[in-house]
Every structure is written in C-alpha cells, then in structure tokens.
PDB file of C-alpha atoms in Angstrom:
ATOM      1  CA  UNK V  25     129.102  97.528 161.796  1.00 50.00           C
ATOM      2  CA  UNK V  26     126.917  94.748 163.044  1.00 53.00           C
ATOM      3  CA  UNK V  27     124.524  95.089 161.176  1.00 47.00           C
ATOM      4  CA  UNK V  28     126.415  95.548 157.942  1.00 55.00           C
ATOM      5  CA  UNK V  29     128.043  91.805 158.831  1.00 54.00           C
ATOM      6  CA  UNK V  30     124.146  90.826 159.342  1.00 55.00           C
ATOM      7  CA  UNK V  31     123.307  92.218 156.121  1.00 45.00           C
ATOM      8  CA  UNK V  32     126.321  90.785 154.175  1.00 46.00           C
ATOM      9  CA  UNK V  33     125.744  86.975 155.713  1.00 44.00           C
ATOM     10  CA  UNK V  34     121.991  87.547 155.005  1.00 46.00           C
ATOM     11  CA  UNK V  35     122.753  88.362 150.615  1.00 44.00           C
ATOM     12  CA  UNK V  36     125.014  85.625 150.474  1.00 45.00           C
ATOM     13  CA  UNK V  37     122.436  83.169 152.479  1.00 45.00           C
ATOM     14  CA  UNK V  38     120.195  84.451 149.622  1.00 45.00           C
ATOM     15  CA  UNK V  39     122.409  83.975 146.533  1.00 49.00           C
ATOM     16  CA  UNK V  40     123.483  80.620 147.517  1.00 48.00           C
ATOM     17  CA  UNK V  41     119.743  79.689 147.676  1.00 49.00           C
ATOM     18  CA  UNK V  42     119.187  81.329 144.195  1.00 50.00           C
ATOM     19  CA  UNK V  43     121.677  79.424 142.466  1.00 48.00           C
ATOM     20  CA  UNK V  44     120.430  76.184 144.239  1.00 51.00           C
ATOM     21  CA  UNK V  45     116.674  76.787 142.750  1.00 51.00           C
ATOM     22  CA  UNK V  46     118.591  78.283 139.134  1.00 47.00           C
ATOM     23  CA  UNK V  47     120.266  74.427 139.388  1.00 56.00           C
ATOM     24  CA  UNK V  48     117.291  73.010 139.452  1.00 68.00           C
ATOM     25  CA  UNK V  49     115.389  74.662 137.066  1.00 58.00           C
ATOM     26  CA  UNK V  50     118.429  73.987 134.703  1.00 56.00           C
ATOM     27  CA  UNK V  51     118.099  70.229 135.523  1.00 86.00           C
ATOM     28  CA  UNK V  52     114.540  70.099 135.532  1.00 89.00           C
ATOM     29  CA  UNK V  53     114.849  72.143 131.819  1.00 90.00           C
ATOM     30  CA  UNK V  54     117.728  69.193 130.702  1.00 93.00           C
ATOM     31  CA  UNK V  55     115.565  66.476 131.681  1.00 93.00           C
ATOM     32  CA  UNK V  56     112.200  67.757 129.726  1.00 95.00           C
ATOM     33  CA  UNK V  57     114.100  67.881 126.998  1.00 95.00           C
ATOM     34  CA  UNK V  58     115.661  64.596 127.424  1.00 95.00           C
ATOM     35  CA  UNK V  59     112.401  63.417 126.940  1.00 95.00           C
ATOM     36  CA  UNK V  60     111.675  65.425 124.300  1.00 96.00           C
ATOM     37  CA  UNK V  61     114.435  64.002 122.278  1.00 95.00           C
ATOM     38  CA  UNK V  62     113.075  60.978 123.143  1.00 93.00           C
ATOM     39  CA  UNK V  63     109.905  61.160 121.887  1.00 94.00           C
ATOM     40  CA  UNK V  64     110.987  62.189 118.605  1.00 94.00           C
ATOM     41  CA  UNK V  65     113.608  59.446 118.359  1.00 92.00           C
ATOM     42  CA  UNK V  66     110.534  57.018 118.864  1.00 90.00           C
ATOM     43  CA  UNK V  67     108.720  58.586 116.199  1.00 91.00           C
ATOM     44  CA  UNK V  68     111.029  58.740 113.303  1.00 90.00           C
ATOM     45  CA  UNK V  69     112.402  55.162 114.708  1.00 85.00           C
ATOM     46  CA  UNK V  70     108.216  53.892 113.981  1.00 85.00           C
ATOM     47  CA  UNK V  71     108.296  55.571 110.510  1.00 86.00           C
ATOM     48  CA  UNK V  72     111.542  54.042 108.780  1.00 81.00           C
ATOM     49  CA  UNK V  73     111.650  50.915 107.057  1.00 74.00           C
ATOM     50  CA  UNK V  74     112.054  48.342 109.314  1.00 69.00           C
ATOM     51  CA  UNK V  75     111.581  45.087 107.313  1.00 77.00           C
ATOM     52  CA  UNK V  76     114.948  43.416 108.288  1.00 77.00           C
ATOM     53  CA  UNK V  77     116.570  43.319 111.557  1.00 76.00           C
ATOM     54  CA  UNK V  78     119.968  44.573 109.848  1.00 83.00           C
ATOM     55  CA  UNK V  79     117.891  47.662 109.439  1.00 81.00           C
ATOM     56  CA  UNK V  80     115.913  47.326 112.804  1.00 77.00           C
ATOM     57  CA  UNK V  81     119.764  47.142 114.442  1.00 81.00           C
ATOM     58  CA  UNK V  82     121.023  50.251 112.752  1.00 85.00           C
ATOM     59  CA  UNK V  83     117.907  52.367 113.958  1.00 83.00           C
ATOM     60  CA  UNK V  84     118.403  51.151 117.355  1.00 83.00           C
ATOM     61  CA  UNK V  85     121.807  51.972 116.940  1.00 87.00           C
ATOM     62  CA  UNK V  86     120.807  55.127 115.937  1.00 88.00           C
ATOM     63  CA  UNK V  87     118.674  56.336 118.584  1.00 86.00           C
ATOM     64  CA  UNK V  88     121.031  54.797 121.202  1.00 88.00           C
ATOM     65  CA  UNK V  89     123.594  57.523 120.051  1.00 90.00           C
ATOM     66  CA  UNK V  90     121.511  60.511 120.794  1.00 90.00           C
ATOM     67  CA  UNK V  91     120.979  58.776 124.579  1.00 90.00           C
ATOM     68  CA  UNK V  92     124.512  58.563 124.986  1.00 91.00           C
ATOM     69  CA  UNK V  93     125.666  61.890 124.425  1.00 93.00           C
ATOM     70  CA  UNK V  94     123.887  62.153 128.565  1.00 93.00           C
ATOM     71  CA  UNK V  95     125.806  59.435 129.523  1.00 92.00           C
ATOM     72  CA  UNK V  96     129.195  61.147 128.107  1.00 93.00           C
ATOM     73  CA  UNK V  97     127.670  64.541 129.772  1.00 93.00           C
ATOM     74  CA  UNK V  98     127.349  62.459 133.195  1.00 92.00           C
ATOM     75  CA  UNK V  99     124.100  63.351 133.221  1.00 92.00           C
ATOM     76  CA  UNK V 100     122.177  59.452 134.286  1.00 91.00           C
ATOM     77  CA  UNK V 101     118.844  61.412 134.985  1.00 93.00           C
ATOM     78  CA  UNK V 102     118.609  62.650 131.270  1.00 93.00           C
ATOM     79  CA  UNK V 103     119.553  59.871 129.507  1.00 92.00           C
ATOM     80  CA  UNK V 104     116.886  57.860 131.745  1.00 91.00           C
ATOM     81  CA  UNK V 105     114.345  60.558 131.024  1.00 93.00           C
ATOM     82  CA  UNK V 106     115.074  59.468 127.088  1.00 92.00           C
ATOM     83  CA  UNK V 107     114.743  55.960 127.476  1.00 88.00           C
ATOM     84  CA  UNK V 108     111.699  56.351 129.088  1.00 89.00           C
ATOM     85  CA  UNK V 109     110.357  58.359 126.716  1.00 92.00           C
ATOM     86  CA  UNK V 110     111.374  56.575 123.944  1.00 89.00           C
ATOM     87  CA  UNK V 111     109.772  53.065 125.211  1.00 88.00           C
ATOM     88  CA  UNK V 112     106.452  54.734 126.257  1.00 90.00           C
ATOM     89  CA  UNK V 113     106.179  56.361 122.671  1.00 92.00           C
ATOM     90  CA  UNK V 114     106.784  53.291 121.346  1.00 89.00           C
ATOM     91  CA  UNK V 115     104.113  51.676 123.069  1.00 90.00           C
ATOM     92  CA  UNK V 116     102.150  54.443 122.431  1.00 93.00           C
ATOM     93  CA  UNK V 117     102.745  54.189 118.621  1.00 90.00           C
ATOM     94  CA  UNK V 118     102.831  50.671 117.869  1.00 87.00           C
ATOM     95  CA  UNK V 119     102.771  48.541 120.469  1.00 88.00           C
ATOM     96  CA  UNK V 120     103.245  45.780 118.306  1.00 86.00           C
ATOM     97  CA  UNK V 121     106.667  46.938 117.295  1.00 80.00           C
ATOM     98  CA  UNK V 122     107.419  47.339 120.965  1.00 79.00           C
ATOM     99  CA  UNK V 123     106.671  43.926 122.252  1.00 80.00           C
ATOM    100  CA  UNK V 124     108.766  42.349 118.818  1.00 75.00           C
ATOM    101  CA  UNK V 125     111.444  44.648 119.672  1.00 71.00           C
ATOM    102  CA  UNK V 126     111.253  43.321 123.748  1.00 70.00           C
ATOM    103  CA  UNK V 127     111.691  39.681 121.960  1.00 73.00           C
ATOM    104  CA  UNK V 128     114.566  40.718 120.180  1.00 65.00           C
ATOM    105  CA  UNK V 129     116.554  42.080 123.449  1.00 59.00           C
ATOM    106  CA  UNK V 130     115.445  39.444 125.478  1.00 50.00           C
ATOM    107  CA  UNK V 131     116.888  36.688 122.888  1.00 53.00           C
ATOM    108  CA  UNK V 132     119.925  38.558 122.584  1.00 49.00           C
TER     109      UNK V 132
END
C-alpha cells in the first residue's frame, strides 16, 4: 500500500513538471512568433508609400494594432518580443527611415 502512495505522489510530481516545461515551450513558441509578426510588420511597413506623415501615421497605426492584440491577450513578453523585432528590422532595412521615424516620436 506504501508503495502504491509512493508511486501515485511520484506520477503526479512528474505531470506537474511536464506541464511546467509544456508552459514553457508554449511561451517560448508565442514569443518566436511575436517576433515573427514583427518582422514582417517592419517589412511591409518599409515597402508602402510613405511620402506624407498622414500616411507614415496610418502605417504606424497599423502595425501598432497587430502588437496590441498581446497586450489585450495579457501577454507583455510577446508584444515586447514584436516591438523589438519590429525596430531592429527597421534598422536593419533602412536605417534612415528608423532614425526619421525616432525624430518624429521624440517631437511628439
């Protein structure tokens, strides 16, 4: 009987460490493609017409939308993982765009 107990304690030590590291993985798996997302939001932001800051606004706008569906989720670490990955493809891409679009904010 003992050992049965033992047993018993011992698969539900081992299950409660699976779905820590199946947590994780899921995380880990939400952020990647946090980043993901924002790569690509940096790329299509680079290729649209940005010749007027009405324009420049509304694909800001834009791209801040897809970030805050993470915020809405709760999720802070994702929608981080975006912005970061957003402003490092930007610099990445055109750097120049990057440091006009820092001016802007910082006016602002």
């Amino acid at each position: 009987m003992k050992v049965i107990r033992i047993a018993g304690l011992a698969l539900l030590l081992l299950a409660a460490g699976c779905n820590g590291t199946e947590k994780t993985e899921a995380t880990t798996a939400e952020i990647e493609a946090a980043q993901m997302e924002g790569r690509n939001a940096a790329k299509e932001f680079v290729s649209r017409d940005l010749s007027d800051t009405l324009k420049m606004q509304h694909h800001i706008l834009e791209a801040k939308s897809k970030q805050s569906k993470y915020l809405i989720e709760k999720k802070p670490e994702c929608a981080a993982a975006f912005d970061s990955a957003f402003i490092s493809t930007l610099r990445t891409v055109r750097p120049d765009m990057a440091d006009e679009l820092a001016r802007k904010v910082v006016r602002q």
